[in-house]
Coordinates of N, CA and C in Angstrom, one line a residue:
M1 N 1.0 -41.6 49.6 CA -0.3 -42.5 48.9 C 0.0 -43.1 48.0
S2 N 0.0 -44.2 47.7 CA 0.1 -45.0 46.1 C -0.8 -44.8 45.2
A3 N -0.6 -44.6 44.1 CA -1.5 -44.3 43.0 C -2.8 -45.0 43.1
D4 N -3.5 -45.4 42.1 CA -4.7 -46.4 41.5 C -3.7 -47.3 40.9
P5 N -3.7 -48.7 41.4 CA -3.2 -49.8 41.1 C -3.3 -50.3 39.5
S6 N -4.7 -49.9 38.8 CA -5.2 -50.0 37.9 C -4.2 -49.3 36.5
T7 N -3.4 -48.3 37.2 CA -2.5 -47.8 36.4 C -1.4 -48.5 35.6
S8 N -1.8 -48.6 33.8 CA -0.9 -49.4 33.2 C 0.9 -49.2 33.6
A9 N 1.6 -50.2 33.6 CA 2.9 -49.6 33.4 C 3.4 -49.0 32.4
L10 N 3.0 -49.3 31.6 CA 3.2 -48.3 29.9 C 2.9 -46.8 29.9
D11 N 2.1 -46.6 31.2 CA 1.6 -45.1 31.4 C 2.4 -44.5 32.5
A12 N 3.1 -45.2 33.3 CA 4.0 -44.9 34.2 C 4.8 -43.8 33.8
V13 N 4.8 -42.6 34.9 CA 5.8 -41.5 34.6 C 7.4 -42.3 35.0
R14 N 8.0 -42.2 33.9 CA 9.7 -42.6 33.8 C 10.3 -41.4 34.5
V15 N 11.2 -42.0 35.5 CA 12.0 -41.2 36.4 C 13.4 -41.3 36.1
L16 N 14.2 -40.5 35.9 CA 15.9 -40.8 35.9 C 16.3 -40.0 37.2
L17 N 17.0 -40.8 38.3 CA 17.6 -40.6 39.2 C 19.1 -39.8 39.0
V18 N 19.2 -38.8 39.3 CA 21.1 -38.2 39.1 C 21.5 -37.7 40.7
D19 N 22.1 -38.3 41.3 CA 22.4 -38.2 42.5 C 24.2 -38.7 42.6
D20 N 25.3 -38.2 43.2 CA 26.1 -38.9 43.2 C 26.4 -39.9 44.5
Q21 N 25.1 -39.8 45.2 CA 25.4 -41.0 46.5 C 24.4 -41.8 46.3
A22 N 25.0 -43.1 45.6 CA 24.4 -44.3 45.6 C 23.4 -44.7 46.8
M23 N 24.0 -44.8 47.6 CA 22.7 -44.7 48.9 C 21.5 -44.2 48.6
L24 N 21.7 -42.9 48.4 CA 20.3 -41.9 48.5 C 19.5 -42.4 47.1
R25 N 20.6 -42.7 45.8 CA 19.6 -43.1 44.7 C 18.8 -44.5 45.1
G26 N 19.1 -45.3 45.8 CA 19.1 -46.4 46.4 C 17.5 -46.5 47.0
G27 N 17.6 -45.3 48.0 CA 16.4 -45.1 48.5 C 15.4 -44.4 47.8
L28 N 15.9 -43.7 47.1 CA 14.5 -43.0 46.1 C 14.0 -43.9 45.1
R29 N 14.9 -45.0 44.4 CA 14.2 -46.0 43.6 C 13.0 -46.8 44.6
L30 N 13.4 -47.2 46.0 CA 12.3 -48.1 46.8 C 11.5 -47.3 46.9
I31 N 11.7 -46.1 47.1 CA 10.0 -45.3 47.3 C 9.4 -45.0 45.7
I32 N 10.1 -44.6 45.1 CA 9.3 -44.5 43.5 C 8.8 -45.7 42.9
D33 N 9.9 -46.9 43.0 CA 8.9 -47.8 42.5 C 8.1 -48.9 43.0
N34 N 8.0 -48.4 44.3 CA 6.5 -49.0 44.9 C 5.3 -48.2 44.6
E35 N 5.4 -47.2 43.8 CA 4.2 -46.7 43.5 C 3.6 -47.3 41.7
H36 N 2.6 -47.5 42.0 CA 2.1 -47.9 40.7 C 2.1 -47.1 39.5
D37 N 2.0 -45.7 39.7 CA 1.9 -45.2 38.4 C 3.7 -44.2 38.2
L38 N 4.4 -44.9 38.7 CA 5.9 -44.3 38.6 C 7.1 -45.6 38.6
V39 N 7.7 -44.9 37.5 CA 9.0 -46.0 37.7 C 10.4 -45.5 37.3
V40 N 11.5 -46.0 38.0 CA 12.7 -45.5 37.9 C 13.3 -46.2 36.3
V41 N 13.6 -45.3 35.9 CA 14.5 -45.8 34.4 C 15.8 -46.1 34.1
G42 N 16.4 -44.9 35.2 CA 17.9 -44.9 35.3 C 18.5 -44.1 36.5
E43 N 19.5 -44.6 36.6 CA 20.6 -43.9 37.6 C 21.7 -43.2 36.8
A44 N 21.8 -41.9 37.6 CA 23.3 -41.4 36.9 C 24.0 -41.0 38.3
G45 N 25.5 -41.0 38.5 CA 26.2 -40.1 39.6 C 26.6 -38.9 39.2
D46 N 26.3 -38.5 38.0 CA 26.6 -36.8 37.9 C 26.1 -36.4 36.5
G47 N 26.0 -35.4 36.1 CA 25.4 -34.6 34.9 C 25.7 -35.2 33.7
D48 N 27.2 -35.3 33.5 CA 27.2 -35.9 32.6 C 27.0 -37.3 32.0
E49 N 26.9 -38.3 32.8 CA 26.6 -39.6 32.8 C 25.0 -39.3 32.5
A50 N 24.3 -38.6 33.2 CA 22.7 -38.2 33.0 C 22.4 -38.0 31.4
L51 N 23.2 -37.3 31.2 CA 23.2 -36.4 29.8 C 23.1 -37.6 28.6
R52 N 23.6 -38.8 29.0 CA 24.1 -39.6 28.0 C 22.7 -40.7 28.3
L53 N 22.7 -41.2 29.4 CA 21.2 -41.5 29.9 C 20.1 -41.1 29.2
V54 N 19.9 -39.6 29.6 CA 18.6 -39.3 29.1 C 18.3 -39.7 27.4
R55 N 19.3 -40.0 26.8 CA 18.9 -40.1 25.5 C 18.5 -41.6 25.1
S56 N 18.6 -42.3 25.9 CA 18.4 -43.9 25.6 C 17.1 -44.2 26.6
A57 N 17.2 -43.5 27.8 CA 16.2 -43.8 28.6 C 14.8 -43.1 28.4
R58 N 14.9 -41.8 27.9 CA 13.5 -40.8 27.4 C 12.9 -40.7 28.6
P59 N 13.5 -40.5 30.0 CA 12.5 -40.2 31.3 C 11.6 -38.8 31.3
D60 N 10.6 -38.7 31.8 CA 9.6 -38.0 31.9 C 9.6 -36.9 32.8
V61 N 11.0 -37.4 33.7 CA 11.3 -36.6 34.9 C 12.6 -36.9 35.2
V62 N 13.6 -35.8 35.6 CA 14.4 -36.1 36.1 C 14.8 -35.6 37.4
L63 N 15.1 -36.3 38.5 CA 15.5 -36.0 39.7 C 16.8 -35.7 39.7
M64 N 17.1 -33.9 39.8 CA 18.2 -33.5 40.1 C 19.3 -33.1 41.0
D65 N 20.2 -33.7 41.9 CA 21.2 -33.1 42.5 C 21.9 -31.8 41.7
I66 N 22.3 -31.2 43.0 CA 23.3 -29.8 42.4 C 24.8 -29.9 42.4
Q67 N 25.4 -30.8 43.8 CA 26.4 -30.4 44.0 C 26.6 -31.7 43.2
M68 N 27.5 -32.0 42.2 CA 27.9 -33.8 42.1 C 29.7 -33.5 41.0
P69 N 30.1 -34.5 41.2 CA 31.4 -34.4 40.4 C 31.4 -34.4 38.8
V70 N 32.0 -33.8 38.1 CA 32.1 -34.1 36.7 C 31.4 -32.8 36.1
M71 N 30.1 -33.1 36.5 CA 28.9 -32.0 35.8 C 27.9 -31.8 37.0
D72 N 28.1 -30.7 37.1 CA 26.9 -30.3 38.6 C 25.4 -30.3 37.6
G73 N 24.3 -30.5 38.5 CA 23.1 -30.3 38.2 C 22.8 -29.2 37.8
L74 N 23.3 -27.8 38.1 CA 23.1 -26.6 37.5 C 23.4 -26.7 35.9
A75 N 24.7 -26.9 35.9 CA 25.5 -27.2 34.4 C 24.5 -28.0 33.7
A76 N 24.0 -29.3 34.1 CA 23.6 -30.0 33.1 C 22.3 -29.9 32.7
T77 N 21.4 -29.1 33.6 CA 20.1 -29.4 33.4 C 19.9 -28.6 32.0
P78 N 20.1 -27.2 32.0 CA 19.9 -26.5 30.3 C 20.3 -27.4 29.0
L79 N 21.7 -28.3 29.4 CA 21.9 -29.2 28.1 C 20.9 -30.5 28.2
L80 N 20.7 -30.8 29.1 CA 19.4 -31.8 29.2 C 18.3 -31.5 28.5
L81 N 17.7 -30.1 28.4 CA 17.0 -30.1 28.6 C 16.6 -29.5 27.0
A82 N 18.0 -28.9 26.6 CA 18.1 -29.1 25.1 C 18.0 -30.3 24.4
E83 N 18.4 -31.1 24.9 CA 18.4 -32.7 24.2 C 17.5 -33.2 24.6
A84 N 16.5 -32.9 25.3 CA 15.3 -33.8 25.5 C 14.4 -32.4 26.2
P85 N 13.6 -31.7 25.2 CA 13.2 -30.8 26.1 C 11.5 -31.1 26.6
D86 N 10.9 -32.1 26.1 CA 9.8 -32.7 27.1 C 10.1 -32.7 28.3
T87 N 11.5 -33.0 28.9 CA 11.8 -33.8 30.0 C 11.4 -32.8 31.4
K88 N 11.0 -33.2 32.2 CA 10.9 -32.2 33.1 C 12.0 -32.3 34.2
V89 N 12.4 -31.4 34.6 CA 13.8 -31.6 35.9 C 13.0 -31.2 37.0
L90 N 13.4 -31.8 38.1 CA 13.0 -31.6 39.6 C 14.3 -31.6 40.6
V91 N 14.7 -30.3 40.7 CA 15.9 -30.1 41.3 C 15.7 -30.7 43.0
L92 N 16.8 -31.6 43.5 CA 16.5 -32.4 44.8 C 17.8 -31.9 45.7
T93 N 17.7 -31.2 46.5 CA 18.9 -30.8 47.3 C 19.1 -30.6 49.0
T94 N 20.0 -30.8 49.3 CA 20.3 -30.3 50.8 C 20.1 -28.6 50.9
F95 N 20.5 -27.9 50.1 CA 20.6 -26.9 50.1 C 19.4 -25.6 49.5
E96 N 19.3 -24.6 50.2 CA 18.2 -23.8 50.2 C 19.0 -22.3 50.0
T97 N 19.6 -22.6 49.5 CA 20.6 -21.2 49.5 C 19.7 -20.2 48.1
D98 N 19.8 -19.1 48.4 CA 18.8 -18.2 47.2 C 19.3 -18.5 46.1
D99 N 20.6 -18.5 46.0 CA 21.9 -19.0 44.1 C 21.6 -19.6 43.8
Y100 N 21.6 -21.0 44.6 CA 20.8 -22.2 44.1 C 19.8 -22.4 43.4
I101 N 19.0 -22.0 44.1 CA 17.4 -21.6 43.8 C 17.3 -21.1 42.0
F102 N 17.8 -19.6 42.4 CA 17.3 -18.9 41.2 C 18.1 -19.3 40.0
D103 N 19.7 -19.9 40.0 CA 20.0 -20.3 39.3 C 19.8 -21.8 38.6
A104 N 18.8 -22.7 39.6 CA 17.9 -24.0 39.0 C 16.9 -23.5 38.1
L105 N 15.9 -22.6 38.8 CA 15.1 -22.1 37.8 C 15.5 -21.4 36.4
R106 N 16.2 -20.5 36.5 CA 17.0 -20.1 35.1 C 17.2 -21.2 34.5
A107 N 18.1 -22.0 34.8 CA 18.3 -23.2 34.1 C 17.4 -23.9 33.4
G108 N 16.3 -23.8 33.7 CA 14.9 -24.5 33.5 C 14.5 -25.7 34.2
A109 N 15.0 -25.9 35.6 CA 14.1 -26.7 36.3 C 12.7 -26.1 36.5
S110 N 11.7 -27.3 36.5 CA 10.3 -26.9 37.0 C 10.2 -27.2 38.1
G111 N 10.7 -27.4 39.1 CA 10.6 -27.6 40.6 C 11.7 -27.4 41.3
F112 N 11.6 -27.4 42.6 CA 13.0 -27.7 43.3 C 12.4 -28.0 45.0
L113 N 13.1 -29.0 45.4 CA 12.4 -30.1 46.3 C 13.4 -30.3 47.4
L114 N 13.9 -30.0 48.6 CA 14.7 -30.4 49.7 C 14.7 -31.8 49.9
K115 N 16.0 -32.1 50.2 CA 16.0 -33.8 50.3 C 15.6 -34.2 51.6
N116 N 15.2 -33.4 52.2 CA 14.5 -33.7 53.9 C 12.9 -33.6 53.9
A117 N 12.4 -33.4 52.7 CA 11.0 -33.2 52.4 C 10.4 -34.8 52.8
P118 N 9.1 -34.9 53.2 CA 8.5 -36.2 53.3 C 8.6 -37.0 52.1
P119 N 8.4 -38.1 52.1 CA 8.2 -39.2 50.9 C 7.0 -38.7 49.8
E120 N 5.9 -39.0 50.6 CA 4.6 -38.2 49.9 C 4.9 -36.9 49.1
D121 N 5.6 -36.1 49.7 CA 5.5 -35.0 49.2 C 6.7 -35.0 47.7
L122 N 8.1 -35.8 47.5 CA 8.3 -35.9 46.7 C 7.7 -37.1 45.6
L123 N 6.8 -37.8 46.2 CA 5.9 -38.3 44.8 C 5.2 -37.4 44.5
D124 N 4.7 -36.6 45.5 CA 3.8 -35.5 44.9 C 4.6 -34.6 43.9
A125 N 5.6 -34.3 44.3 CA 6.4 -33.5 43.3 C 6.5 -33.7 41.9
I126 N 6.7 -35.5 41.9 CA 7.0 -35.7 40.7 C 6.1 -36.0 39.8
R127 N 4.8 -36.3 40.1 CA 3.6 -36.1 39.5 C 3.1 -34.6 38.9
V128 N 3.4 -33.5 39.9 CA 2.8 -32.5 39.4 C 3.8 -31.9 38.6
V129 N 5.4 -32.3 38.0 CA 6.1 -32.0 37.1 C 6.0 -32.7 35.9
A130 N 5.7 -33.7 36.0 CA 5.2 -34.4 35.0 C 4.1 -34.2 34.3
R131 N 3.1 -33.6 34.8 CA 2.0 -33.2 34.7 C 2.3 -31.8 33.6
G132 N 3.2 -31.3 33.6 CA 3.8 -30.1 32.7 C 3.7 -28.9 34.0
E133 N 3.3 -29.3 35.1 CA 3.0 -28.0 36.0 C 4.6 -27.6 36.7
A134 N 4.6 -26.4 37.5 CA 6.0 -26.4 38.1 C 5.6 -26.5 39.6
L135 N 6.8 -26.6 40.5 CA 6.5 -26.7 41.8 C 7.8 -26.4 42.4
L136 N 7.7 -25.6 43.6 CA 8.5 -25.4 44.7 C 7.9 -25.8 45.8
S137 N 8.9 -26.2 46.8 CA 8.5 -26.5 48.0 C 8.1 -25.1 48.6
P138 N 7.0 -24.8 49.6 CA 6.7 -24.2 50.2 C 7.5 -23.0 50.7
S139 N 8.4 -23.6 51.7 CA 9.2 -22.7 52.0 C 10.2 -22.2 51.5
V140 N 10.3 -22.8 50.0 CA 11.2 -21.8 48.9 C 10.8 -20.7 47.9
T141 N 9.1 -21.1 48.2 CA 8.5 -20.3 47.2 C 8.2 -18.9 47.5
R142 N 8.3 -18.6 49.0 CA 8.1 -17.4 49.3 C 9.7 -16.3 49.2
R143 N 10.4 -17.3 49.5 CA 12.1 -16.9 49.1 C 12.5 -16.5 48.0
V144 N 12.0 -17.5 47.2 CA 12.1 -17.2 45.6 C 11.7 -15.5 45.0
I145 N 10.3 -15.4 45.6 CA 9.3 -14.4 44.9 C 10.0 -13.0 45.9
T146 N 10.6 -13.0 46.9 CA 11.0 -12.1 47.9 C 12.4 -11.8 47.4
G147 N 13.2 -12.5 46.7 CA 14.5 -12.9 46.2 C 14.4 -11.7 45.5
L148 N 13.6 -11.9 44.3 CA 13.3 -11.6 42.9 C 12.7 -10.4 43.1
N149 N 11.9 -10.0 44.1 CA 11.5 -8.7 44.0 C 12.6 -7.4 44.8
E150 N 13.4 -8.0 45.9 CA 14.7 -7.2 46.3 C 15.6 -7.2 45.6
G151 N 16.4 -8.3 44.8 CA 17.3 -8.3 43.6 C 16.9 -7.6 42.3
V152 N 15.6 -7.8 41.6 CA 15.8 -7.6 40.5 C 14.3 -6.5 40.7
G153 N 13.5 -6.7 41.0 CA 12.4 -5.5 40.5 C 12.9 -4.3 41.3
A154 N 13.9 -4.3 42.3 CA 14.2 -3.0 42.6 C 15.0 -2.4 41.7
A155 N 15.8 -3.0 40.8 CA 16.4 -2.5 39.8 C 15.8 -1.5 38.8
G156 N 14.8 -2.1 38.5 CA 13.9 -1.5 37.7 C 14.1 -1.8 35.8
P157 N 14.9 -2.9 35.5 CA 15.1 -3.5 34.0 C 13.9 -3.0 33.1
A158 N 14.2 -2.5 31.9 CA 13.3 -2.1 30.7 C 12.1 -3.2 30.3
P159 N 11.2 -3.2 30.4 CA 9.9 -4.2 30.1 C 10.2 -4.9 28.8
S160 N 10.1 -6.2 28.7 CA 10.4 -6.7 27.4 C 9.4 -6.8 26.4
P161 N 9.3 -6.6 25.2 CA 8.3 -6.4 24.2 C 7.7 -7.6 24.1
L162 N 8.0 -8.3 24.6 CA 7.2 -9.5 24.1 C 6.0 -9.4 25.2
L163 N 6.0 -8.4 26.1 CA 4.7 -8.1 26.8 C 3.7 -7.6 26.1
D164 N 4.2 -7.1 24.9 CA 3.1 -6.3 24.2 C 1.9 -6.9 23.5
Q165 N 2.3 -8.5 23.2 CA 1.9 -9.9 22.8 C 0.8 -10.0 23.9
L166 N 0.8 -9.7 25.2 CA -0.1 -10.2 26.3 C -1.7 -9.3 26.1
T167 N -2.5 -9.8 26.0 CA -4.2 -8.9 26.5 C -3.7 -8.4 28.0
A168 N -5.0 -7.6 28.0 CA -5.1 -6.8 29.2 C -5.3 -7.9 30.3
R169 N -6.2 -9.1 30.0 CA -6.5 -9.9 30.9 C -5.0 -10.6 31.5
E170 N -4.7 -11.2 30.2 CA -3.2 -11.5 30.6 C -2.3 -11.4 31.5
R171 N -2.2 -10.3 30.9 CA -1.3 -9.2 31.8 C -1.3 -9.6 33.3
E172 N -2.6 -9.2 33.6 CA -3.4 -9.4 34.8 C -3.2 -10.7 35.5
V173 N -3.4 -11.9 34.5 CA -2.9 -13.0 35.3 C -1.3 -13.0 35.5
L174 N -0.6 -12.6 34.5 CA 0.7 -12.8 35.3 C 1.4 -11.8 36.3
V175 N 0.5 -10.7 36.7 CA 0.9 -10.2 37.5 C 0.6 -11.1 39.0
E176 N -0.4 -11.8 38.9 CA -1.0 -12.8 40.0 C -0.3 -13.7 39.9
L177 N 0.4 -14.8 38.9 CA 1.4 -15.3 38.9 C 2.6 -15.0 39.7
A178 N 2.9 -14.1 39.3 CA 4.1 -13.2 40.2 C 4.3 -13.4 41.6
R179 N 2.8 -13.0 41.8 CA 2.8 -13.3 43.4 C 2.6 -14.2 44.1
G180 N 2.8 -15.5 43.1 CA 2.7 -16.6 43.9 C 1.3 -17.3 44.1
L181 N 0.3 -16.9 43.4 CA -1.3 -17.6 43.7 C -1.6 -18.4 42.4
S182 N -1.7 -19.5 43.3 CA -2.5 -20.7 42.4 C -3.4 -20.3 41.4
N183 N -3.6 -21.2 40.6 CA -5.0 -21.2 39.4 C -6.4 -20.4 40.0
A184 N -6.6 -21.5 41.1 CA -7.9 -21.4 41.9 C -7.8 -20.0 42.4
E185 N -6.8 -19.6 43.2 CA -6.6 -18.2 44.0 C -6.7 -17.1 42.6
I186 N -6.2 -17.2 41.6 CA -6.3 -15.9 40.5 C -8.1 -15.9 40.0
A187 N -8.2 -17.1 40.3 CA -9.8 -17.2 39.7 C -10.8 -16.1 40.2
E188 N -10.5 -16.8 41.9 CA -11.0 -16.0 42.9 C -11.0 -14.7 42.9
R189 N -9.3 -14.3 42.6 CA -9.7 -12.7 42.7 C -9.6 -11.8 41.5
L190 N -9.7 -12.2 40.1 CA -10.4 -11.8 38.7 C -11.6 -11.9 38.7
F191 N -12.3 -12.7 39.3 CA -13.7 -13.2 39.4 C -14.1 -14.2 38.1
V192 N -13.3 -14.7 37.7 CA -13.6 -15.5 36.5 C -13.3 -17.6 37.0
G193 N -13.7 -18.2 36.2 CA -13.6 -19.4 36.4 C -12.1 -19.8 36.1
E194 N -11.7 -21.2 37.2 CA -10.6 -21.4 37.1 C -9.8 -22.4 35.5
V195 N -11.1 -22.7 35.0 CA -10.7 -23.1 33.5 C -9.9 -22.2 32.5
T196 N -10.7 -20.8 32.7 CA -10.0 -19.7 32.4 C -9.2 -19.0 32.7
V197 N -8.9 -19.0 33.5 CA -7.7 -18.9 34.1 C -6.4 -19.7 33.7
K198 N -6.5 -20.9 33.5 CA -5.6 -22.0 33.2 C -5.5 -21.7 31.5
T199 N -6.7 -21.0 30.9 CA -6.3 -21.2 29.2 C -5.0 -20.1 29.5
H200 N -5.8 -18.7 30.2 CA -5.1 -17.1 30.2 C -3.3 -17.8 30.2
V201 N -3.0 -18.7 31.3 CA -1.9 -18.9 32.0 C -1.3 -19.5 30.8
S202 N -1.8 -20.6 30.1 CA -1.2 -21.2 28.8 C -0.7 -20.4 27.8
N203 N -1.7 -19.2 27.4 CA -1.5 -18.2 26.8 C -0.1 -17.8 26.7
V204 N -0.1 -17.0 28.4 CA 0.9 -16.4 28.9 C 2.2 -16.9 28.4
L205 N 2.2 -18.6 29.0 CA 3.4 -19.0 28.7 C 4.0 -19.1 27.3
T206 N 3.1 -19.6 26.3 CA 3.3 -19.6 25.0 C 3.8 -18.3 24.2
K207 N 3.1 -17.3 24.8 CA 3.3 -15.9 23.9 C 4.7 -15.6 24.8
L208 N 5.1 -15.8 25.5 CA 6.4 -15.2 26.3 C 7.4 -16.2 26.0
G209 N 7.2 -17.1 25.3 CA 8.7 -18.3 25.2 C 8.9 -19.1 26.3
L210 N 8.2 -19.4 27.8 CA 8.2 -19.8 29.1 C 7.7 -21.2 28.8
R211 N 8.6 -21.9 30.0 CA 8.2 -23.6 30.0 C 7.0 -23.5 30.8
D212 N 7.1 -22.8 32.0 CA 6.0 -23.2 33.1 C 5.7 -21.9 34.2
R213 N 5.1 -22.4 35.0 CA 4.4 -20.7 35.9 C 5.9 -20.3 36.7
V214 N 6.8 -20.9 37.0 CA 8.0 -20.6 37.9 C 9.0 -19.8 37.2
Q215 N 9.2 -20.1 35.7 CA 9.7 -19.5 35.1 C 8.9 -17.7 34.8
A216 N 7.6 -17.9 34.4 CA 6.8 -17.0 34.6 C 7.2 -16.0 35.6
V217 N 7.6 -16.5 37.1 CA 7.4 -15.9 38.1 C 8.8 -14.9 38.1
V218 N 9.7 -15.7 37.7 CA 10.9 -14.9 37.1 C 11.0 -14.2 36.1
F219 N 10.6 -14.1 35.3 CA 10.3 -13.1 34.4 C 9.3 -12.1 34.3
A220 N 8.5 -11.9 35.2 CA 7.8 -11.2 35.5 C 8.7 -10.2 36.3
Y221 N 9.3 -10.6 37.6 CA 9.9 -9.7 38.3 C 11.4 -9.1 37.6
E222 N 11.9 -10.0 36.5 CA 13.4 -9.3 36.0 C 12.6 -8.5 34.7
H223 N 11.6 -8.0 34.5 CA 11.0 -7.6 33.5 C 9.9 -6.5 33.9
S224 N 10.1 -6.3 35.6 CA 9.6 -5.3 35.8 C 7.8 -5.4 36.0
V225 N 7.4 -6.3 35.5 CA 6.0 -6.1 35.8 C 5.3 -6.2 37.0
V226 N 6.0 -7.1 37.9 CA 6.1 -7.0 39.5 C 6.7 -6.2 40.0
T227 N 6.9 -5.2 40.8 CA 8.0 -4.5 41.5 C 8.3 -4.8 43.1
A228 N 9.0 -4.5 43.9 CA 9.4 -4.5 45.1 C 8.2 -4.0 46.0
G229 N 7.6 -3.1 45.1 CA 6.3 -2.6 45.8 C 4.9 -3.3 46.0
Q230 N 4.8 -4.2 45.3 CA 4.2 -5.2 45.0 C 4.0 -6.4 45.8
P231 N 4.3 -6.7 47.2 CA 4.5 -8.1 47.6 C 3.7 -9.3 47.4
P232 N 4.4 -10.3 47.6 CA 3.6 -11.2 47.2 C 2.7 -12.1 48.3
D233 N 1.6 -12.3 47.7 CA 0.3 -12.5 48.5 C 0.2 -13.8 49.0
G234 N 1.1 -14.8 48.5 CA 0.6 -16.6 49.2 C 1.6 -17.3 48.5
D235 N 1.8 -18.3 48.6 CA 2.6 -19.5 47.8 C 2.2 -20.4 46.5
A236 N 3.2 -20.4 45.4 CA 2.3 -20.7 44.4 C 1.9 -22.2 44.2
G237 N 1.1 -22.4 43.4 CA 0.3 -23.6 43.6 C 0.1 -24.6 42.2

């Protein structure tokens, strides 16, 4: 669905396309540029070219492929974010293997979407990530949490001292984030307002030095806030 046509071009979300397939980039450009609130500001065929372009194009969102020549998306993502920390990276790939998912999230990606997702899902994902939220396709979210449960939570690493900065309520919110609940679901679970949950989530991310709620999920399992004995209850929102 197209956005409100009254949206100013100056306010449009600036998108950089990074993929080694020119035909795919062309298709993505057609889909994105048809939206009044989105605009493609550049294309790159590999991660190295993307790093050069991000300095001049200053995109809000980078659609990043994983497997590319010269420099792949996993290597480029942390370098790009160091260069432009306000830019969000949405990984777009044909691959759904756990290694790619975990590596992309640890590299700082704010979202992970499969290339076979419908165009409307792609457009929604760009908008979600541009707002500073995090996104995983529904088929990926449960596997991320389950994988962290089995591969990290079971190992029982020592809790991070950063957790001492959290209030009791903020720690509860982190636990629910790690289970994959949305703000609305957390609000219902904790009997508080959704605005209050949003404030708690913001405080958690700030105190732990995290970019978004996806990284909060990774942090929670890596530091035993949630363990394999606490299965996920839903998909992230």
